[in-house]
Tab-separated table of C-alpha atoms in Angstrom:
chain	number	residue	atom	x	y	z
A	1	UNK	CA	-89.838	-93.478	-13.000
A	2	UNK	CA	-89.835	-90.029	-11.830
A	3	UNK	CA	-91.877	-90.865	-8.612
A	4	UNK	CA	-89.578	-94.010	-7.906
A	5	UNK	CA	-86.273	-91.827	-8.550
A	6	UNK	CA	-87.755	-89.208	-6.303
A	7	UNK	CA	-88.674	-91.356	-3.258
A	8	UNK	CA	-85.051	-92.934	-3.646
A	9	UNK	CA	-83.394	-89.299	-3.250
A	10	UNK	CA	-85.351	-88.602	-0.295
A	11	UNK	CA	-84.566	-91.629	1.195
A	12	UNK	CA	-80.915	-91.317	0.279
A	13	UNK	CA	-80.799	-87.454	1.813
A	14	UNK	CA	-83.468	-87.672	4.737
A	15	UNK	CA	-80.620	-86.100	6.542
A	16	UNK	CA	-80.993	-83.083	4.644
A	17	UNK	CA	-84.823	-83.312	4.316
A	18	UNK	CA	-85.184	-83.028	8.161
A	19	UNK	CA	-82.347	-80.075	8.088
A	20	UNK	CA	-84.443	-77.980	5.333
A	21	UNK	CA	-87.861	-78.761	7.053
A	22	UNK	CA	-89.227	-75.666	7.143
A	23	UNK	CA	-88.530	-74.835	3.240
A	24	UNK	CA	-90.157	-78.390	2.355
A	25	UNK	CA	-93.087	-77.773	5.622
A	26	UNK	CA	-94.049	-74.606	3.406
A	27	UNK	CA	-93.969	-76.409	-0.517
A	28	UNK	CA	-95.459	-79.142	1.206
A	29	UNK	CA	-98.926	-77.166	2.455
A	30	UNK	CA	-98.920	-74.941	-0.891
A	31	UNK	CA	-99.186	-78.518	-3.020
A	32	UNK	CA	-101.427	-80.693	-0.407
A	33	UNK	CA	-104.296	-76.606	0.027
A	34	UNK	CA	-103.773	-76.937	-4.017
A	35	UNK	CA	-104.318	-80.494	-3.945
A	36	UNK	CA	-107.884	-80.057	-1.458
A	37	UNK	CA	-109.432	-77.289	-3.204
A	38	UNK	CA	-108.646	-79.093	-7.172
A	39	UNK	CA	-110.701	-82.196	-4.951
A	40	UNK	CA	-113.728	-79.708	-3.971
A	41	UNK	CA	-113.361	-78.186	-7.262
A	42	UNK	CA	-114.526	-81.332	-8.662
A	43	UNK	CA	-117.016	-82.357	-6.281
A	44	UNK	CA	-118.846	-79.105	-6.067
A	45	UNK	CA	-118.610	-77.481	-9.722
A	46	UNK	CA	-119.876	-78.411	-13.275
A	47	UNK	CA	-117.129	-79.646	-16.080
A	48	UNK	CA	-117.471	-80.846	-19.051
A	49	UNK	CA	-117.154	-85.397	-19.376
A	50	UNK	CA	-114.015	-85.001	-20.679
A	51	UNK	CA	-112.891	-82.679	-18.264
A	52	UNK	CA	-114.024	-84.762	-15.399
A	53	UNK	CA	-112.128	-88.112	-16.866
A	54	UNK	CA	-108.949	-85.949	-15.960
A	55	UNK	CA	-109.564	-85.703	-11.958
A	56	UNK	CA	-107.422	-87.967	-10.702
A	57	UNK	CA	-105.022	-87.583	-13.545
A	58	UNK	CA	-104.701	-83.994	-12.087
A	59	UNK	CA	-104.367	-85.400	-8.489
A	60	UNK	CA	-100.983	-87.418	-9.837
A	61	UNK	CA	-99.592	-84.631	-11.187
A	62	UNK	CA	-99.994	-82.855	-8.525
A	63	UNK	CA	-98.547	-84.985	-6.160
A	64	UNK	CA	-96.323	-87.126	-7.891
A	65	UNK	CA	-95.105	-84.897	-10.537
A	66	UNK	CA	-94.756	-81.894	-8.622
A	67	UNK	CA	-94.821	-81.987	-5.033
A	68	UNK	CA	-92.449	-85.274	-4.201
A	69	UNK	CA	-89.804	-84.649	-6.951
A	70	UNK	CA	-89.707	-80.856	-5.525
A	71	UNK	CA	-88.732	-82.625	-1.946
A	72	UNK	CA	-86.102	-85.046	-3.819
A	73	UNK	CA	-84.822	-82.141	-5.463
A	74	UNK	CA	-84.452	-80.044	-2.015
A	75	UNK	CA	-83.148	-82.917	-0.223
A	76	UNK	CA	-79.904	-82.510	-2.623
A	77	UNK	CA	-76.790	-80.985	-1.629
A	78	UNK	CA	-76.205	-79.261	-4.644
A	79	UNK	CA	-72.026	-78.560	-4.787
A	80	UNK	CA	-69.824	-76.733	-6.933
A	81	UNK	CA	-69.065	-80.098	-8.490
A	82	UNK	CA	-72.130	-81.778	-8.711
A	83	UNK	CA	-73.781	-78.503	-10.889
A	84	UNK	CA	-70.543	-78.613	-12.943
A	85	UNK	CA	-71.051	-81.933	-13.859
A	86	UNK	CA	-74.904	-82.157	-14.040
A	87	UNK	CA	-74.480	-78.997	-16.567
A	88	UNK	CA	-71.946	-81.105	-18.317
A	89	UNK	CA	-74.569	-84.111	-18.913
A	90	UNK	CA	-77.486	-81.518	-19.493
A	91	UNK	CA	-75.376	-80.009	-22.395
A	92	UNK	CA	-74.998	-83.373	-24.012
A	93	UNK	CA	-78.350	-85.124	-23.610
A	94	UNK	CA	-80.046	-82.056	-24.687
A	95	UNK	CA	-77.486	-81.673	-27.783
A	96	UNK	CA	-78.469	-85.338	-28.626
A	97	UNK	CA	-81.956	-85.303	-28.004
A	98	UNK	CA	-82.509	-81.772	-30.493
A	99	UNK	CA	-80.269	-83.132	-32.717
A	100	UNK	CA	-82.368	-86.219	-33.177
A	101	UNK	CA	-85.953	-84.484	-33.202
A	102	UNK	CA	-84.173	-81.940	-35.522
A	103	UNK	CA	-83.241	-84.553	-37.935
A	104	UNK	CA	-86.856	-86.115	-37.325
A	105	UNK	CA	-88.576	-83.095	-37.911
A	106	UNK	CA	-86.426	-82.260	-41.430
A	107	UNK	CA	-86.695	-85.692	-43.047
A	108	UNK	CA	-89.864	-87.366	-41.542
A	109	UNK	CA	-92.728	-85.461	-39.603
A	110	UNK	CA	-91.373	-82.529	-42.343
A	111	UNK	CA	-93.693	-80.302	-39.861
A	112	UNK	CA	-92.405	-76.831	-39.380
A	113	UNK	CA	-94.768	-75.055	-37.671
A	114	UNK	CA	-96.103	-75.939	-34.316
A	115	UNK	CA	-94.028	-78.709	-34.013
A	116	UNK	CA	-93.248	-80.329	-31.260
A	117	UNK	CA	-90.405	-82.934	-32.819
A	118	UNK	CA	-89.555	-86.202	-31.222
A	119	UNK	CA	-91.313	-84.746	-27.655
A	120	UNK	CA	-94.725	-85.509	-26.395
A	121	UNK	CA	-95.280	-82.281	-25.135
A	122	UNK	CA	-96.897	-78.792	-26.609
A	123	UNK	CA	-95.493	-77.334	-28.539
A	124	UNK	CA	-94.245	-74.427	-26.116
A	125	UNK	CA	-92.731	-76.908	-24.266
A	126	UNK	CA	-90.608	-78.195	-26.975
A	127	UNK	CA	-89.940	-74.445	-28.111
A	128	UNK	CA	-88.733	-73.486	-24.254
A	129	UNK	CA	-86.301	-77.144	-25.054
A	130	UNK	CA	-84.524	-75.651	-27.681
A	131	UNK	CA	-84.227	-71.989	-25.352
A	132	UNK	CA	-82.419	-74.602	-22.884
A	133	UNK	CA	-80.178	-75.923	-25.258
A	134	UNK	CA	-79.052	-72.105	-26.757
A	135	UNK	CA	-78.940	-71.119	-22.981
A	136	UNK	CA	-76.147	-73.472	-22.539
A	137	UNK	CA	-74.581	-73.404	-25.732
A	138	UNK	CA	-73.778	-69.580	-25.041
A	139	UNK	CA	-72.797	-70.442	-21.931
A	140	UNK	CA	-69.954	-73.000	-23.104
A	141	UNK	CA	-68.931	-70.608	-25.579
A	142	UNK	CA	-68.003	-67.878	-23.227
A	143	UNK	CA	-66.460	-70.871	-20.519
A	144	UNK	CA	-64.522	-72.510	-23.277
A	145	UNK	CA	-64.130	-70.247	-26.337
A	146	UNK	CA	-61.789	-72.471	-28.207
A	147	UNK	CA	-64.125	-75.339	-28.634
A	148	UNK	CA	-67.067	-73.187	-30.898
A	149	UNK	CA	-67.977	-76.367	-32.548
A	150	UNK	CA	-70.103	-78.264	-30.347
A	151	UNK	CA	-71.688	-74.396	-28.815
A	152	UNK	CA	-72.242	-73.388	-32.233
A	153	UNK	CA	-74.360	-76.455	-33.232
A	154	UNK	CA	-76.390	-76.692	-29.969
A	155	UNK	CA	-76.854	-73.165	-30.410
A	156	UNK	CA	-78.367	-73.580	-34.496
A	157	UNK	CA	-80.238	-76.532	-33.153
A	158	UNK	CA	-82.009	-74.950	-30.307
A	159	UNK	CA	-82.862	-72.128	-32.457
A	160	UNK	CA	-84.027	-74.008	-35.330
A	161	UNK	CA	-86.281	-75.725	-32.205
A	162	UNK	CA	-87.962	-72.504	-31.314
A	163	UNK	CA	-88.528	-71.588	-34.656
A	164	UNK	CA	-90.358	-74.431	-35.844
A	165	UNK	CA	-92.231	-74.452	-32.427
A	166	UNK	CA	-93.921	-71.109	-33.397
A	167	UNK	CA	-94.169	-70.432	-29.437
A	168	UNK	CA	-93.895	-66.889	-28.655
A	169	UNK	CA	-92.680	-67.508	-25.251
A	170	UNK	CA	-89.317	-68.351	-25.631
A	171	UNK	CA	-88.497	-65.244	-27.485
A	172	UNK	CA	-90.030	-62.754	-24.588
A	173	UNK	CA	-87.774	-65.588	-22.187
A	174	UNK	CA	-84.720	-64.490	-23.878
A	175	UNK	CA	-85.545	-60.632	-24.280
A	176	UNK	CA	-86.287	-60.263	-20.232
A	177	UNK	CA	-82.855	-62.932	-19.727
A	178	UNK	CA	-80.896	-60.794	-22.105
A	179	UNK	CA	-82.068	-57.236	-20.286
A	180	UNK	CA	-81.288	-58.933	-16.804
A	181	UNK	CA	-77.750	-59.244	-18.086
A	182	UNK	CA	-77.314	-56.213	-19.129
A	183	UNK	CA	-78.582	-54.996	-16.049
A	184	UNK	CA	-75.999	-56.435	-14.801
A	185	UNK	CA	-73.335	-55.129	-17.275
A	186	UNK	CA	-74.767	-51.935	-17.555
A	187	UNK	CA	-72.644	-50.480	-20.419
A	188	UNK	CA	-73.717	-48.350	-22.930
A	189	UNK	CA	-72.444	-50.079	-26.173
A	190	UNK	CA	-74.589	-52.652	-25.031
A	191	UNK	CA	-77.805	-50.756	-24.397
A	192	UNK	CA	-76.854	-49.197	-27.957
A	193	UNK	CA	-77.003	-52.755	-29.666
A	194	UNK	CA	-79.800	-53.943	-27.641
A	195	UNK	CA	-81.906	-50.799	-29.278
A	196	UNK	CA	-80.270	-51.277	-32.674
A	197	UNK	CA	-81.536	-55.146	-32.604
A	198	UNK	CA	-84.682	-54.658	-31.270
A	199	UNK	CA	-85.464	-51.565	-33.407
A	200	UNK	CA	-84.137	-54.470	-36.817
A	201	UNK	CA	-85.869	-57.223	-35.448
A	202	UNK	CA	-89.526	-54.929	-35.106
A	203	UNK	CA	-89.075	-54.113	-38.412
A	204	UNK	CA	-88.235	-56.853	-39.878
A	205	UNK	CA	-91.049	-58.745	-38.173
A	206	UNK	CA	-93.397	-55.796	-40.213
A	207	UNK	CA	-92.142	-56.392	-43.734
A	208	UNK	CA	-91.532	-60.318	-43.723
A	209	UNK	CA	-95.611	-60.073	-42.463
A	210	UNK	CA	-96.306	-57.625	-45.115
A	211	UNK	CA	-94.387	-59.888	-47.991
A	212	UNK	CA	-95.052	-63.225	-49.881
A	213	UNK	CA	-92.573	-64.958	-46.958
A	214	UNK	CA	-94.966	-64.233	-43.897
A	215	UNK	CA	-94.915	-68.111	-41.762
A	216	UNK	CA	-97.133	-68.319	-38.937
A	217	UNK	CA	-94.400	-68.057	-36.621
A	218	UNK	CA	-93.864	-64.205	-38.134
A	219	UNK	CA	-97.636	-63.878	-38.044
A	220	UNK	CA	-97.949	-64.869	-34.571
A	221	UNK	CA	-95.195	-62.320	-33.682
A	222	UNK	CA	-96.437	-59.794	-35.533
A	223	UNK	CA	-99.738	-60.371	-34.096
A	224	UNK	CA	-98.495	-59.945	-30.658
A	225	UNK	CA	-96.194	-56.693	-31.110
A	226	UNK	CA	-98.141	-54.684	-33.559
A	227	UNK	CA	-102.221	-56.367	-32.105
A	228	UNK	CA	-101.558	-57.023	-28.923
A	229	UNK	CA	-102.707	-60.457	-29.710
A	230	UNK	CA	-103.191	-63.050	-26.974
A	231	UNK	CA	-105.298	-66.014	-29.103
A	232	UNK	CA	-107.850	-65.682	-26.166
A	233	UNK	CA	-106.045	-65.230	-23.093
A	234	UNK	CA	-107.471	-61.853	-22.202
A	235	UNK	CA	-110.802	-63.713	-21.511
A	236	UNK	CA	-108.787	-66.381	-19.481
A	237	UNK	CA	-107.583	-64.208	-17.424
A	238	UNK	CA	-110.510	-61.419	-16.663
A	239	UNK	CA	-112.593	-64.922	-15.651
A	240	UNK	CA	-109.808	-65.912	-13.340
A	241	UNK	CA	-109.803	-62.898	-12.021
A	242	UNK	CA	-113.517	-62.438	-11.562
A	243	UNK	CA	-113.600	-66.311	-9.870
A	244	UNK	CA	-111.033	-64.726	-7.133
A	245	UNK	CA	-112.956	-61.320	-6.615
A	246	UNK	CA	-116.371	-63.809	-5.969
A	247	UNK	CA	-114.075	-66.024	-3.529
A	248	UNK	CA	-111.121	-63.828	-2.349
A	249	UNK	CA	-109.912	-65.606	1.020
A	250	UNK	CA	-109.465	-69.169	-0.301
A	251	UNK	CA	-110.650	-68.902	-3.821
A	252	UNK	CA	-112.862	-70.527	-6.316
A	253	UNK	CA	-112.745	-73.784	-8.754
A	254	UNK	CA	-109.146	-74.453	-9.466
A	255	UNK	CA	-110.011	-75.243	-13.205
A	256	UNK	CA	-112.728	-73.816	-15.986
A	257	UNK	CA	-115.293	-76.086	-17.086
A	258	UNK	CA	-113.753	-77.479	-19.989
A	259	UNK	CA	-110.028	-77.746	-18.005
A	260	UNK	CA	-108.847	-74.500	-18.965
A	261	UNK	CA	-107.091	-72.102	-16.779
A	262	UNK	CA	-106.172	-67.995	-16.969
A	263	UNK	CA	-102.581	-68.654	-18.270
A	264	UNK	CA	-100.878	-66.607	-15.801
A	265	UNK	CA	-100.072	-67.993	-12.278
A	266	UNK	CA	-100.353	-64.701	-10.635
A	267	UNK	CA	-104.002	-65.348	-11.970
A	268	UNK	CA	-104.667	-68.904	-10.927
A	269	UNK	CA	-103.165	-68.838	-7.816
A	270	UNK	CA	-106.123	-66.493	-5.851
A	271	UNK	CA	-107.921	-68.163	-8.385
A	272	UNK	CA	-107.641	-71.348	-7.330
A	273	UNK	CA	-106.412	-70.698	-3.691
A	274	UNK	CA	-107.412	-66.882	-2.596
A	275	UNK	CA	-105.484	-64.361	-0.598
A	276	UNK	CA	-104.370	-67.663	1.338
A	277	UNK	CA	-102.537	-69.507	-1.795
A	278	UNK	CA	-101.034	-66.428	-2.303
A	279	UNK	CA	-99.304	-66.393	0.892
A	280	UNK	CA	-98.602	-69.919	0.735
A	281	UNK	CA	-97.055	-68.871	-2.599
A	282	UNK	CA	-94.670	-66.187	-1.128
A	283	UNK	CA	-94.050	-69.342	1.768
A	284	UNK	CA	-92.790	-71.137	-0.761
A	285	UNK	CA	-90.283	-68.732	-1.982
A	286	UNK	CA	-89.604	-67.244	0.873
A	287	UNK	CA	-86.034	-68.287	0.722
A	288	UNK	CA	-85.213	-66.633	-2.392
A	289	UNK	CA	-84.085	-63.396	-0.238
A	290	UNK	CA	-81.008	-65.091	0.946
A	291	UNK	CA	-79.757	-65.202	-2.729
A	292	UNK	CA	-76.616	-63.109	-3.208
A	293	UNK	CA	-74.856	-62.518	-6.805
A	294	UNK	CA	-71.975	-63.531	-5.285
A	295	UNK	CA	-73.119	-67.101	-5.489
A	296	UNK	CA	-73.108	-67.167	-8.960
A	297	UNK	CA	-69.229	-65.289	-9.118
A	298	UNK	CA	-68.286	-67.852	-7.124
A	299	UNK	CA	-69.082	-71.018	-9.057
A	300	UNK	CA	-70.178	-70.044	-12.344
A	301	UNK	CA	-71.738	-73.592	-13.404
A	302	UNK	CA	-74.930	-71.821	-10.834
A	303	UNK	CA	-76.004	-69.700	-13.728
A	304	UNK	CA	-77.704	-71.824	-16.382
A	305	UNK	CA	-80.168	-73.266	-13.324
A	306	UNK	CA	-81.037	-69.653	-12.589
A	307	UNK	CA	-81.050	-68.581	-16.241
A	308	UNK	CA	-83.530	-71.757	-16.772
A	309	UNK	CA	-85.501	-70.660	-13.556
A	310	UNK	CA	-86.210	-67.194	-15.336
A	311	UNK	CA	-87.179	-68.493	-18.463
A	312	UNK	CA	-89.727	-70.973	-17.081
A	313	UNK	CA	-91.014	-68.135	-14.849
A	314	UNK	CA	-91.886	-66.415	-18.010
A	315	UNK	CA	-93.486	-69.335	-19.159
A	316	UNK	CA	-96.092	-69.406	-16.625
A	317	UNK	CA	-97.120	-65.815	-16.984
A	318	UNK	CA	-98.519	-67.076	-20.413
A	319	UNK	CA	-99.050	-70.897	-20.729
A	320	UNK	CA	-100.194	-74.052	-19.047
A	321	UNK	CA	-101.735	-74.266	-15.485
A	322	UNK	CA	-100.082	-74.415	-12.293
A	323	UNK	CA	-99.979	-78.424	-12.073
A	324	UNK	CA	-98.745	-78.750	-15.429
A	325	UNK	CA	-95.973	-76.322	-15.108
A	326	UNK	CA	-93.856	-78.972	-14.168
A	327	UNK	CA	-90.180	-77.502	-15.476
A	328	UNK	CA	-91.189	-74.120	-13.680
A	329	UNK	CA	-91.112	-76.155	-10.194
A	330	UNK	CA	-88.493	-78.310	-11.328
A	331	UNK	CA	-85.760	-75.268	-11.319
A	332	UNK	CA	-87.914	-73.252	-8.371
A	333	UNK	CA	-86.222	-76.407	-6.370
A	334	UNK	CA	-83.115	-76.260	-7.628
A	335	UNK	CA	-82.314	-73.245	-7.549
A	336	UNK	CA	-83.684	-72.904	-3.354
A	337	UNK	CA	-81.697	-75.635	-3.212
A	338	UNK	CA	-78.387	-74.245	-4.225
A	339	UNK	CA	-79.043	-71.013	-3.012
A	340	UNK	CA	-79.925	-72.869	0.903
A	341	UNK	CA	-75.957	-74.593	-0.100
A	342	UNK	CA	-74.458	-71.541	-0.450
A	343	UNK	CA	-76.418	-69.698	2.269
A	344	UNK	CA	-74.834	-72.436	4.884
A	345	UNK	CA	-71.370	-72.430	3.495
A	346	UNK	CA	-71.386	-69.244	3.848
A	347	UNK	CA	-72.441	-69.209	6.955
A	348	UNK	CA	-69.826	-71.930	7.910
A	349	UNK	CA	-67.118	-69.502	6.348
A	350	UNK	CA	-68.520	-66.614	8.528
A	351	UNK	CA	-67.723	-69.280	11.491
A	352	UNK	CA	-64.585	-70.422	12.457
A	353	UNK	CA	-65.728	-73.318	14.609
A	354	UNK	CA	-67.608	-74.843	11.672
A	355	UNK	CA	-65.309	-73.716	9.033
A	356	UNK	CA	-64.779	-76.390	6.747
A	357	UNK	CA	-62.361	-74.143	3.811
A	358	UNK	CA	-59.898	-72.238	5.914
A	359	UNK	CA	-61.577	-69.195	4.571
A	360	UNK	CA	-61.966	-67.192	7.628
């Protein structure tokens, strides 16, 4: 459905495909290098049978999960009132969804930790679900402060998501979203709660793991601040690592034996791809440096996608591999996307020949 939706949008924008060419030239050669080497990977190195059942599984996603919809997505004009509205319908179907696997989870799976609810997907995944749904719940809080009821659920709900998901994720997505913001606020009283909150929520992570009320969740946090704990990905990683040092201009196998990966795309990437994936890498993003804040002042709906985008690129610095990241890629788009919008309206505005506002 996803492939079929996407190959409909291009179609229905080719106009706009041909004008963003270069962008979508550059995704376009990341995905099909990524695609060659996963193809030599398995022809050349040893897996495991069950690994090796999941080649061309891998060569789907790849393609068809990840490098099409990313075109679809770029091919979109995305407008002040198209991200008002898709924010609007992404409130709601993500209210209904959690509500429903929250209600599942509670009176029938009655799983609480590591669960994933009514979604077939890991358990981080669902976890970095319910971060979505709080991300936007806040957000149509401080939009709309007289309607708290709707925020205020979605916001229990989502939390109540990432609790019972046990991921750890989603909490260090909100710590580095919240310091971004107050980056941006950059007041005092604020830096003065942040300390006070982090300095109560360390401590209370210590005693609840020290008492008779310790969950995993708590011991998987506690595990990580006070152990350094990664469950394993230390090892992930320093092989990754050693794979790109033994193959440094276009990298190794793109996967470990038993279809395991280093759980950090900076990893992977030379990994998998070398020195050249990692330029194909800073290709693909290359158009992140005509972001300006004032895109975001001037159409405030922009700021979930971008607050999404951050969380997901926290994500893969500790989970999944770089195919199965598929949320990560899905915001990369949108947000180039939007950011390419406002880059040529502003441009137009900057223009009086091709003004289209009056604003000049």
């Amino acid at each position: 459905m996803v492939l079929l939706a996407s190959l409909y949008l291009i179609f229905l924008n080719f106009d706009n495909v041909i004008k963003r060419k270069w962008t979508i030239i550059c995704i376009g050669l990341f995905w099909l290098f990524y695609a060659a080497k996963s193809y030599y990977s398995f022809q050349n190195y040893t897996f495991t049978p069950e690994a090796k059942s999941m080649q061309y599984w891998t060569y789907f996603k790849i393609i068809c999960v990840n490098l099409i919809p990313s075109i679809a997505i770029l091919s979109i004009k995305i407008t002040k009132e198209m991200a008002e509205k898709l924010i609007h319908l992404t409130f709601h179907f993500l209210l209904i969804m959690i509500g429903i696997s929250c209600l599942y989870t509670i009176f029938i799976s009655q799983t609480f930790s590591r669960a994933t609810g009514i979604f077939d997907r890991y358990y981080i995944t669902a976890g970095h679900y319910g971060l979505c749904l709080m991300i936007l719940s806040v957000f149509y809080y401080f939009v709309n402060s007289k309607k708290i009821v709707k925020p205020a659920l979605g916001f229990l709900m989502g939390l109540f998501t990432v609790y019972i998901s046990s991921a750890r994720s989603p909490v260090l997505a909100t710590a580095v979203i919240i310091l971004i913001m107050l980056l941006y606020i950059n007041k005092l009283k604020y830096w003065l709660a942040l300390a006070f909150f982090i300095l109560i929520f360390v401590a209370g992570i210590y005693f609840i793991r020290n008492s008779t009320y310790a969950t995993e969740y708590i011991v998987r946090l506690y595990d990580a601040i006070f152990e350094g704990n990664a469950y394993g990905r230390s090892y992930y990683l320093e092989k990754g690592w050693e794979i790109f040092e033994n193959n440094i201009l276009f990298g190794g196998r793109t996967l470990f034996e038993n279809w395991m990966y280093p759980h950090n795309i900076f990893v992977e990437v030379p990994m998998a791809m070398g020195i050249t994936g990692g330029i194909l890498l800073i290709l693909y993003f290359k158009d992140l440096w005509k972001f300006r804040l004032e895109y975001i002042k001037q159409n405030i709906f922009y700021l979930p996608y971008f607050l999404f985008f951050i969380q997901y690129w926290v994500l893969v610095q500790t989970s999944y591999c770089i195919f199965d990241n598929v949320e990560f890629w899905c915001f990369a788009a949108v947000i180039i996307s939007i950011i390419l919008f406002c880059y040529d309206e502003k441009i137009k505005s900057n223009d009086s020949r091709g003004n289209a506002t009056g604003n000049y």
